[in-house]
Short mmCIF file of C-alpha atoms in Angstrom, two decimals:
data_model
loop_
_atom_site.label_atom_id
_atom_site.label_comp_id
_atom_site.label_asym_id
_atom_site.label_seq_id
_atom_site.Cartn_x
_atom_site.Cartn_y
_atom_site.Cartn_z
CA MET Q 1 200.23 57.00 176.57
CA THR Q 2 199.96 58.31 180.66
CA GLU Q 3 196.48 58.66 180.68
CA ARG Q 4 195.02 56.53 182.81
CA ASP Q 5 192.68 54.02 182.14
CA LEU Q 6 188.74 54.44 181.97
CA THR Q 7 186.92 52.42 184.37
CA ILE Q 8 183.75 50.27 182.28
CA GLY Q 9 180.29 49.93 183.83
CA VAL Q 10 178.15 46.94 183.14
CA ILE Q 11 174.63 46.94 183.35
CA GLY Q 12 174.22 43.06 183.53
CA GLY Q 13 171.89 40.25 184.31
CA LEU Q 14 170.21 40.26 181.79
CA GLY Q 15 171.08 37.36 182.25
CA PRO Q 16 173.31 36.58 184.33
CA GLU Q 17 175.16 34.06 182.24
CA ALA Q 18 175.63 36.39 179.52
CA ALA Q 19 177.13 38.60 181.88
CA VAL Q 20 179.60 36.67 182.78
CA ASP Q 21 180.15 35.65 179.60
CA PHE Q 22 180.70 39.61 178.59
CA PHE Q 23 182.88 39.97 181.43
CA ALA Q 24 184.91 36.78 180.12
CA LYS Q 25 185.17 38.77 177.10
CA LEU Q 26 186.32 41.92 178.06
CA VAL Q 27 189.06 40.25 180.22
CA LYS Q 28 190.10 38.60 177.12
CA ALA Q 29 190.20 41.33 174.82
CA THR Q 30 192.17 43.46 177.41
CA PRO Q 31 196.41 43.08 176.57
CA ALA Q 32 198.13 42.80 179.46
CA ARG Q 33 200.74 40.89 180.94
CA THR Q 34 200.01 41.62 184.77
CA ASP Q 35 196.90 41.96 187.11
CA GLN Q 36 197.78 45.48 187.46
CA GLU Q 37 197.30 46.39 183.03
CA HIS Q 38 194.06 45.04 183.61
CA LEU Q 39 190.78 47.33 183.70
CA ARG Q 40 188.84 47.95 186.17
CA ILE Q 41 185.20 46.35 185.49
CA LEU Q 42 182.84 47.56 187.66
CA ILE Q 43 179.32 45.19 186.90
CA ASP Q 44 175.79 45.43 188.69
CA ASN Q 45 174.52 41.96 187.70
CA ASN Q 46 170.65 42.58 188.43
CA PRO Q 47 168.82 39.93 187.26
CA LYS Q 48 165.59 40.69 189.32
CA VAL Q 49 165.27 43.85 186.82
CA PRO Q 50 161.42 42.87 184.97
CA ASN Q 51 161.32 40.90 181.53
CA ARG Q 52 162.59 43.04 178.34
CA ASN Q 53 159.95 41.36 176.03
CA ASP Q 54 156.54 41.05 178.60
CA ALA Q 55 157.49 44.62 178.66
CA ILE Q 56 158.07 45.94 174.87
CA ALA Q 57 155.05 43.31 174.35
CA GLY Q 58 152.86 45.32 177.17
CA LYS Q 59 152.57 42.34 179.01
CA GLY Q 60 154.77 43.13 181.70
CA PRO Q 61 156.08 46.58 183.56
CA SER Q 62 158.61 48.49 182.43
CA PRO Q 63 162.47 47.38 183.37
CA ALA Q 64 163.19 51.14 182.83
CA PRO Q 65 163.28 52.45 186.19
CA ALA Q 66 165.57 49.71 187.10
CA LEU Q 67 168.26 50.04 184.78
CA ALA Q 68 168.52 53.36 184.76
CA GLU Q 69 169.13 53.44 188.45
CA ALA Q 70 171.93 50.58 187.79
CA ALA Q 71 173.70 52.93 185.55
CA ARG Q 72 172.80 56.21 187.75
CA GLY Q 73 174.61 53.85 191.03
CA LEU Q 74 177.54 53.06 188.55
CA ALA Q 75 178.61 56.20 187.71
CA ARG Q 76 178.34 57.11 191.20
CA ALA Q 77 180.89 54.15 191.83
CA GLY Q 78 183.29 55.40 189.50
CA ALA Q 79 182.10 54.39 185.96
CA ASP Q 80 183.46 56.64 183.15
CA PHE Q 81 180.86 55.12 180.68
CA ILE Q 82 178.06 52.60 180.86
CA VAL Q 83 177.69 49.53 178.68
CA MET Q 84 174.65 47.17 178.79
CA ALA Q 85 175.53 43.24 178.08
CA CYS Q 86 171.45 42.78 176.97
CA ASN Q 87 170.57 43.86 172.69
CA THR Q 88 167.21 43.41 174.06
CA ALA Q 89 167.13 46.53 176.52
CA HIS Q 90 168.36 49.06 174.31
CA ALA Q 91 164.96 49.32 174.08
CA PHE Q 92 165.17 51.43 177.09
CA GLU Q 93 168.19 53.16 175.79
CA ARG Q 94 166.86 56.59 176.07
CA GLU Q 95 165.93 56.37 179.95
CA ILE Q 96 169.43 54.60 180.24
CA ARG Q 97 171.19 57.59 178.91
CA SER Q 98 169.09 60.58 180.40
CA ALA Q 99 169.34 58.99 183.78
CA CYS Q 100 173.01 58.48 183.49
CA PRO Q 101 176.19 61.75 183.90
CA VAL Q 102 178.26 59.80 181.69
CA PRO Q 103 178.67 58.07 178.17
CA PHE Q 104 176.50 55.05 177.76
CA VAL Q 105 178.12 53.20 174.72
CA SER Q 106 175.25 51.36 172.40
CA MET Q 107 175.84 47.46 171.86
CA ILE Q 108 173.39 48.01 168.74
CA GLU Q 109 175.47 51.13 167.41
CA GLU Q 110 178.65 49.49 167.70
CA THR Q 111 177.82 46.20 166.43
CA ALA Q 112 175.83 48.07 163.51
CA ASP Q 113 178.80 50.02 162.82
CA GLU Q 114 181.08 46.73 162.20
CA VAL Q 115 178.72 45.20 160.17
CA ALA Q 116 178.76 48.31 157.58
CA ARG Q 117 182.65 48.23 157.77
CA ARG Q 118 182.60 44.50 157.13
CA PHE Q 119 179.50 44.13 155.13
CA GLY Q 120 179.23 47.67 154.20
CA GLY Q 121 178.20 46.32 150.42
CA ALA Q 122 176.46 43.09 151.33
CA GLY Q 123 171.97 42.75 150.41
CA ALA Q 124 171.01 42.19 153.53
CA ILE Q 125 172.23 40.88 156.93
CA GLY Q 126 170.54 38.63 159.21
CA VAL Q 127 170.39 39.31 163.20
CA ILE Q 128 169.46 36.33 165.86
CA ALA Q 129 167.43 39.16 168.04
CA ALA Q 130 164.98 38.35 170.83
CA ALA Q 131 161.07 38.97 170.63
CA GLY Q 132 161.43 42.66 171.97
CA CYS Q 133 164.89 43.68 170.59
CA VAL Q 134 162.87 43.22 166.68
CA ASP Q 135 159.49 44.34 167.70
CA ALA Q 136 161.27 47.69 168.94
CA GLY Q 137 163.40 47.87 165.33
CA LEU Q 138 166.63 48.11 166.42
CA TYR Q 139 168.84 46.73 164.66
CA GLN Q 140 166.61 46.96 161.66
CA ALA Q 141 166.96 50.94 162.40
CA ALA Q 142 170.10 50.91 163.16
CA LEU Q 143 171.51 48.71 159.61
CA LYS Q 144 169.26 50.45 157.93
CA ALA Q 145 170.43 53.86 158.79
CA ARG Q 146 173.98 52.71 157.48
CA GLY Q 147 172.05 51.26 153.90
CA LEU Q 148 171.77 47.41 155.14
CA ARG Q 149 168.77 45.78 155.27
CA CYS Q 150 167.85 43.20 157.95
CA LEU Q 151 166.90 40.13 158.48
CA VAL Q 152 165.38 38.68 161.64
CA PRO Q 153 163.72 35.56 163.04
CA GLU Q 154 159.85 36.51 162.29
CA GLY Q 155 156.86 33.76 162.92
CA ASP Q 156 157.37 30.68 163.37
CA LEU Q 157 161.20 30.88 163.57
CA ARG Q 158 160.74 34.13 165.95
CA ALA Q 159 158.79 31.21 168.48
CA ARG Q 160 161.52 28.99 167.82
CA PHE Q 161 164.24 31.32 168.87
CA MET Q 162 162.33 32.76 171.65
CA ASP Q 163 161.95 28.90 173.25
CA LEU Q 164 165.61 28.29 172.86
CA VAL Q 165 166.19 31.60 174.97
CA TYR Q 166 164.39 30.63 177.99
CA ARG Q 167 165.72 27.52 177.73
CA ILE Q 168 169.22 28.55 177.72
CA LYS Q 169 168.08 31.08 180.50
CA ALA Q 170 167.00 28.07 182.61
CA GLY Q 171 170.52 26.32 182.64
CA ASP Q 172 170.00 24.11 179.11
CA THR Q 173 173.29 25.08 176.70
CA GLY Q 174 173.27 21.35 175.20
CA ALA Q 175 173.38 19.74 172.07
CA ALA Q 176 169.79 20.27 171.36
CA VAL Q 177 169.74 23.72 172.04
CA ALA Q 178 173.19 24.60 169.93
CA GLU Q 179 171.41 22.78 167.16
CA GLY Q 180 168.42 24.64 167.55
CA MET Q 181 170.17 28.03 167.98
CA ARG Q 182 172.67 27.03 164.10
CA GLN Q 183 169.26 26.20 162.18
CA VAL Q 184 167.50 29.51 163.40
CA GLY Q 185 170.94 31.17 161.97
CA GLU Q 186 170.76 28.81 158.77
CA ALA Q 187 167.31 29.89 158.25
CA LEU Q 188 168.22 33.57 157.67
CA ILE Q 189 171.24 32.58 155.32
CA ALA Q 190 168.79 30.56 153.46
CA GLN Q 191 165.87 33.72 153.45
CA GLY Q 192 169.27 35.84 152.02
CA ALA Q 193 171.37 37.06 154.94
CA GLU Q 194 175.07 37.46 153.95
CA ALA Q 195 176.21 37.38 157.80
CA ILE Q 196 174.65 36.93 160.88
CA VAL Q 197 174.30 38.75 163.78
CA ALA Q 198 174.18 37.10 167.14
CA GLY Q 199 172.04 40.18 168.54
CA CYS Q 200 171.20 38.08 171.64
CA THR Q 201 173.53 37.58 174.01
CA GLU Q 202 171.90 34.15 175.17
CA VAL Q 203 173.55 33.29 171.51
CA PRO Q 204 176.69 32.93 171.40
CA LEU Q 205 176.66 30.98 174.77
CA VAL Q 206 175.72 27.75 172.13
CA LEU Q 207 176.88 29.06 169.44
CA ALA Q 208 180.85 29.29 168.38
CA PRO Q 209 182.04 31.66 165.86
CA ASN Q 210 182.20 29.29 163.16
CA ALA Q 211 178.80 27.41 163.47
CA LEU Q 212 177.33 28.80 160.18
CA SER Q 213 178.21 28.79 156.84
CA ARG Q 214 178.14 32.69 156.28
CA PRO Q 215 180.08 34.83 159.06
CA LEU Q 216 178.66 35.15 162.70
CA LEU Q 217 179.71 38.23 164.54
CA ASP Q 218 178.72 38.20 168.20
CA ALA Q 219 177.91 41.32 169.61
CA THR Q 220 179.03 40.60 173.13
CA ASP Q 221 182.33 40.21 171.90
CA LEU Q 222 182.26 43.12 169.37
CA LEU Q 223 181.10 45.82 172.68
CA ALA Q 224 183.36 43.66 174.14
CA ARG Q 225 186.43 44.93 172.22
CA ARG Q 226 185.23 47.78 171.34
CA ALA Q 227 185.08 48.85 175.46
CA VAL Q 228 188.26 47.90 175.81
CA ALA Q 229 189.41 50.20 173.29
CA TYR Q 230 187.79 53.43 174.69
CA ALA Q 231 187.99 52.49 178.26
CA ARG Q 232 192.25 52.16 176.98
CA HIS Q 233 191.71 55.65 174.47
CA GLU Q 234 192.43 53.96 171.21
CA LEU Q 235 189.20 54.73 170.32
CA LEU Q 236 187.14 58.08 171.24
CA LEU Q 237 184.14 58.34 173.55
CA PRO Q 238 181.03 58.64 171.55
CA THR Q 239 179.05 61.97 172.19
CA GLN Q 240 176.24 61.78 174.82
CA THR Q 241 173.72 62.07 172.33
CA ARG Q 242 172.86 60.17 169.59
CA PRO Q 243 170.70 61.34 166.39
CA ALA Q 244 166.90 60.50 166.86
CA ALA Q 245 165.74 56.79 165.26
CA MET J 1 160.96 31.80 202.19
CA THR J 2 159.31 35.55 201.14
CA GLU J 3 162.70 37.69 202.42
CA ARG J 4 164.17 39.16 199.15
CA ASP J 5 167.22 37.43 198.51
CA LEU J 6 170.71 39.15 199.83
CA THR J 7 173.00 41.06 197.21
CA ILE J 8 176.50 39.73 196.83
CA GLY J 9 179.20 42.27 196.94
CA VAL J 10 182.21 40.80 194.98
CA ILE J 11 185.43 42.28 195.59
CA GLY J 12 187.28 41.19 192.26
CA GLY J 13 190.61 41.89 189.73
CA LEU J 14 192.98 39.94 191.88
CA GLY J 15 193.33 38.97 188.73
CA PRO J 16 190.66 39.77 186.84
CA GLU J 17 190.64 35.57 185.35
CA ALA J 18 189.65 34.61 188.82
CA ALA J 19 186.77 37.01 189.12
CA VAL J 20 185.57 35.64 186.22
CA ASP J 21 186.13 32.10 186.90
CA PHE J 22 184.46 33.34 190.72
CA PHE J 23 181.08 35.48 189.46
CA ALA J 24 180.63 32.36 186.52
CA LYS J 25 180.56 29.63 189.70
CA LEU J 26 177.90 32.09 191.56
CA VAL J 27 175.65 31.98 188.99
CA LYS J 28 175.97 28.12 188.13
CA ALA J 29 175.72 27.59 192.16
CA THR J 30 172.29 29.32 192.07
CA PRO J 31 168.97 27.37 191.51
CA ALA J 32 167.26 29.18 188.87
CA ARG J 33 164.65 28.74 186.13
CA THR J 34 164.45 32.56 184.76
CA ASP J 35 166.52 35.41 185.05
CA GLN J 36 164.58 37.22 187.88
CA GLU J 37 165.31 34.00 190.39
CA HIS J 38 168.91 34.64 190.07
CA LEU J 39 171.14 36.70 192.85
CA ARG J 40 171.75 40.14 192.11
CA ILE J 41 176.00 40.19 192.82
CA LEU J 42 177.96 43.45 192.68
CA ILE J 43 181.27 42.98 191.27
CA ASP J 44 184.39 45.77 192.09
CA ASN J 45 186.86 44.08 189.44
CA ASN J 46 189.41 46.30 190.16
CA PRO J 47 192.57 45.03 188.97
CA LYS J 48 194.80 48.13 189.55
CA VAL J 49 194.74 47.55 193.72
CA PRO J 50 198.90 46.95 194.32
CA ASN J 51 200.52 43.58 194.11
CA ARG J 52 199.18 41.39 197.61
CA ASN J 53 202.27 38.84 197.14
CA ASP J 54 204.63 42.10 197.16
CA ALA J 55 203.22 43.85 199.87
CA ILE J 56 203.64 40.97 202.22
CA ALA J 57 207.06 40.84 201.35
CA GLY J 58 207.24 44.06 202.75
CA LYS J 59 209.02 44.74 198.77
CA GLY J 60 205.33 47.23 198.03
CA PRO J 61 202.42 49.89 198.82
CA SER J 62 199.80 47.75 201.14
CA PRO J 63 196.60 47.19 198.83
CA ALA J 64 194.41 47.44 202.04
CA PRO J 65 193.07 51.21 201.29
CA ALA J 66 192.31 50.02 197.95
CA LEU J 67 190.74 46.86 199.05
CA ALA J 68 188.71 48.73 202.01
CA GLU J 69 187.61 51.51 199.60
CA ALA J 70 185.96 48.76 197.54
CA ALA J 71 184.33 46.76 200.11
CA ARG J 72 183.03 50.53 201.33
CA GLY J 73 181.51 51.37 197.69
CA LEU J 74 179.95 47.83 197.18
CA ALA J 75 178.20 48.28 200.64
CA ARG J 76 177.23 51.97 199.45
CA ALA J 77 175.61 50.80 196.24
CA GLY J 78 173.44 48.52 198.04
CA ALA J 79 175.88 44.72 198.71
CA ASP J 80 174.25 43.19 201.76
CA PHE J 81 177.70 41.16 202.69
CA ILE J 82 180.96 41.15 201.07
CA VAL J 83 183.29 38.65 199.39
CA MET J 84 186.39 38.48 197.65
CA ALA J 85 187.94 36.41 194.89
CA CYS J 86 191.74 36.16 196.24
CA ASN J 87 192.82 33.59 199.24
CA THR J 88 196.20 36.04 199.64
CA ALA J 89 194.16 39.13 199.99
CA HIS J 90 192.73 37.74 202.73
CA ALA J 91 195.70 38.72 204.16
CA PHE J 92 193.92 42.37 204.37
CA GLU J 93 190.57 40.90 206.03
CA ARG J 94 191.05 42.72 209.44
CA GLU J 95 191.19 46.46 207.44
CA ILE J 96 188.35 45.45 205.20
CA ARG J 97 186.12 44.45 207.87
CA SER J 98 187.01 47.75 209.65
CA ALA J 99 186.08 49.61 206.48
CA CYS J 100 182.88 47.72 205.74
CA PRO J 101 179.40 48.54 207.06
CA VAL J 102 178.20 44.79 206.00
CA PRO J 103 179.53 41.48 206.87
CA PHE J 104 182.56 39.86 205.28
CA VAL J 105 182.87 36.76 204.51
CA SER J 106 185.78 35.14 204.24
CA MET J 107 186.87 32.34 201.48
CA ILE J 108 189.81 31.26 204.13
CA GLU J 109 187.41 30.41 207.25
CA GLU J 110 184.44 28.84 204.83
CA THR J 111 186.94 27.03 203.18
CA ALA J 112 188.40 25.38 206.56
CA ASP J 113 184.81 25.15 207.74
CA GLU J 114 184.25 23.05 204.80
CA VAL J 115 187.89 20.83 205.38
CA ALA J 116 187.09 19.99 208.80
CA ARG J 117 183.60 18.74 207.86
CA ARG J 118 184.90 16.86 205.46
CA PHE J 119 188.40 15.18 206.46
CA GLY J 120 188.53 16.47 210.22
CA GLY J 121 190.17 13.02 211.02
CA ALA J 122 192.65 14.00 208.76
CA GLY J 123 196.93 14.29 209.61
CA ALA J 124 197.36 16.72 207.42
CA ILE J 125 195.78 18.63 204.37
CA GLY J 126 198.07 20.12 202.01
CA VAL J 127 196.96 23.61 200.57
CA ILE J 128 198.16 25.05 197.32
CA ALA J 129 198.16 28.96 198.50
CA ALA J 130 200.59 32.13 197.38
CA ALA J 131 203.36 33.23 198.96
CA GLY J 132 202.03 35.79 200.62
CA CYS J 133 198.87 33.81 201.54
CA VAL J 134 201.44 31.22 203.30
CA ASP J 135 203.54 34.05 204.57
CA ALA J 136 200.45 35.66 206.36
CA GLY J 137 199.58 32.12 207.72
CA LEU J 138 196.08 32.29 206.73
CA TYR J 139 195.63 28.67 205.59
CA GLN J 140 197.52 27.39 208.35
CA ALA J 141 195.74 29.51 211.36
CA ALA J 142 192.10 28.20 210.40
CA LEU J 143 192.91 24.60 209.91
CA LYS J 144 195.26 24.52 213.16
CA ALA J 145 192.03 26.50 215.06
CA ARG J 146 189.97 22.88 213.62
CA GLY J 147 192.74 20.59 214.53
CA LEU J 148 194.33 19.99 211.11
CA ARG J 149 198.18 20.40 210.08
CA CYS J 150 198.53 22.00 206.84
CA LEU J 151 201.02 21.30 204.21
CA VAL J 152 201.90 24.43 202.15
CA PRO J 153 204.48 25.18 199.04
CA GLU J 154 208.08 25.40 200.61
CA GLY J 155 211.58 26.30 199.02
CA ASP J 156 211.58 25.43 195.28
CA LEU J 157 208.17 24.12 195.36
CA ARG J 158 207.02 27.56 195.87
CA ALA J 159 208.87 29.40 193.63
CA ARG J 160 207.87 26.72 190.56
CA PHE J 161 204.13 27.89 191.90
CA MET J 162 204.52 32.00 191.95
CA ASP J 163 206.03 31.35 188.44
CA LEU J 164 203.02 28.71 187.13
CA VAL J 165 200.49 31.96 189.22
CA TYR J 166 202.06 35.08 187.41
CA ARG J 167 202.19 32.49 183.78
CA ILE J 168 198.51 32.49 184.12
CA LYS J 169 197.86 35.73 184.98
CA ALA J 170 199.57 36.46 181.94
CA GLY J 171 197.39 34.55 179.91
CA ASP J 172 198.44 31.20 180.01
CA THR J 173 197.04 28.45 180.86
CA GLY J 174 198.15 25.98 178.04
CA ALA J 175 198.81 22.48 179.24
CA ALA J 176 202.38 22.99 180.26
CA VAL J 177 201.08 24.90 182.92
CA ALA J 178 198.03 22.72 184.10
CA GLU J 179 200.88 19.64 184.48
CA GLY J 180 203.06 22.17 186.61
CA MET J 181 200.18 22.76 188.66
CA ARG J 182 199.40 18.94 188.82
CA GLN J 183 203.04 18.17 190.33
CA VAL J 184 202.58 20.78 192.83
CA GLY J 185 199.35 19.18 194.00
CA GLU J 186 200.80 15.70 193.81
CA ALA J 187 204.13 16.91 195.86
CA LEU J 188 201.89 18.01 198.58
CA ILE J 189 200.06 14.77 198.69
CA ALA J 190 203.71 13.13 198.43
CA GLN J 191 204.39 15.08 201.37
CA GLY J 192 201.48 13.45 203.26
CA ALA J 193 198.57 15.65 202.29
CA GLU J 194 195.61 13.93 202.61
CA ALA J 195 193.31 16.38 200.04
CA ILE J 196 194.43 18.84 198.29
CA VAL J 197 192.95 22.72 198.68
CA ALA J 198 193.29 25.05 195.79
CA GLY J 199 193.63 27.97 198.49
CA CYS J 200 194.71 30.50 195.20
CA THR J 201 192.24 31.82 193.05
CA GLU J 202 194.58 30.79 189.99
CA VAL J 203 194.49 27.16 190.66
CA PRO J 204 191.29 26.12 189.22
CA LEU J 205 191.71 28.15 186.30
CA VAL J 206 193.82 25.15 185.47
CA LEU J 207 193.04 22.46 187.36
CA ALA J 208 190.12 20.55 187.22
CA PRO J 209 188.29 18.85 190.18
CA ASN J 210 189.15 15.75 189.87
CA ALA J 211 193.08 16.19 188.39
CA LEU J 212 194.79 15.03 191.09
CA SER J 213 195.34 11.64 192.75
CA ARG J 214 193.44 12.80 196.13
CA PRO J 215 190.34 14.96 196.21
CA LEU J 216 190.57 18.44 195.33
CA LEU J 217 188.53 21.42 197.49
CA ASP J 218 188.51 24.26 195.52
CA ALA J 219 188.03 27.83 197.81
CA THR J 220 186.60 29.69 194.64
CA ASP J 221 183.71 27.16 194.28
CA LEU J 222 183.42 26.74 197.93
CA LEU J 223 183.12 30.13 198.32
CA ALA J 224 180.47 30.68 195.50
CA ARG J 225 178.22 28.25 196.74
CA ARG J 226 178.16 29.49 200.20
CA ALA J 227 177.98 32.85 199.07
CA VAL J 228 174.33 31.50 197.21
CA ALA J 229 173.54 29.70 200.21
CA TYR J 230 173.66 33.04 202.50
CA ALA J 231 171.82 35.35 199.66
CA ARG J 232 169.22 32.51 199.84
CA HIS J 233 168.67 32.96 203.52
CA GLU J 234 169.90 28.89 203.74
CA LEU J 235 172.06 30.04 205.74
CA LEU J 236 172.75 32.76 208.76
CA LEU J 237 175.80 35.03 207.67
CA PRO J 238 178.55 34.84 210.21
CA THR J 239 178.80 37.79 212.73
CA GLN J 240 181.15 40.57 211.63
CA THR J 241 183.76 39.68 214.31
CA ARG J 242 185.78 36.94 214.26
CA PRO J 243 188.13 35.64 217.33
CA ALA J 244 191.19 37.35 217.03
CA ALA J 245 193.75 34.56 214.85
#
């Protein structure tokens, strides 16, 4: 194709290690033999954005204005579409979309599409998601719309998972954290999940694709592959407006 | 300190794997227990910029306009200072500085400062640098100004190194490439180098810090640490104007 590659705008820093992971996966997903065959990627890694989980729990300021401003800035700098390397922050997707003059590609929707393609007939899908992501019902709604039941960490499992998330954000990606994360995934499998979605960008920082007894879908990797496909015109960008949740 | 952290602007994509490596090293170099303690980092990963080595050899268009535009765009988006994750591209530093309203922190100067601090009395320092970086005399001048002799890959060694660089850019970071890179470093040591600078951002993608029989300084890691220190006001930013080379 002669059409120029699109420029990808990335809202990152939520947290920064997850943004590094996403950037690495974007580069790896790009078929290229030279620098020039790679894609232009603009990243606003802004970890100063207020805590998403606290905001959704009503315990802190909203990150929406900062996320919307990041999206606007990326578009202004030349991004043709925007993605965000954080599942939970998609709770503020509406504010980002309405602020942003270019399409926003949702990690939640792209992941739910892939889950439906691969596990359409399954009874239940486990999603390892953070408290705010669960409370906002992001994956529950997206999977329900595709006829799938969604299992998420609840009660004690949720508390244990959030503890792991904050340990990873503090820089601990050691064996104990990885084992704890494996147990969270296996607990959802024990509840009946036929596949697991790593629906929090901290999860793949400690959990390898083959770490669980059922298939593990990494939303970070999946969004990276889809973003590369959009940028290379292998897929048509989703329209800016989405059906209401 | 109560002064707000500075925002780092990164010209990347030269190549993209090197930009990922630099971003990872920036995040790792930042002392932080929460997302919010991390630094805001703006990255323009633009691999479409013309090949630097070809331009310096007079065989291709100059990347200077694209690099200058990247610097301007990063400053416009809020970067307080600019760094570039590519040694060779510093041959176009003058054009970048003159286009850019915020300070540019040079990878070459920061690395040469650290080399002088650690190996001030040494006879010769080996710098594994790409053809364009060598032909532009970047490290030779910076080390000479600090009373140090600089050994660079020449003749057959230079050809072998450039072959490795382009294999890494094509995605090959396997054992054969790593061993080839080790041999380039050892060849400079055999010529009398008392320490080696990984003066090309592809080098640390295959060569671990302890891979050689003499100390190996990674210019990518060093620039990352210094950039974090500048952003956190632990060091005072260098003034925009530099002495002529």
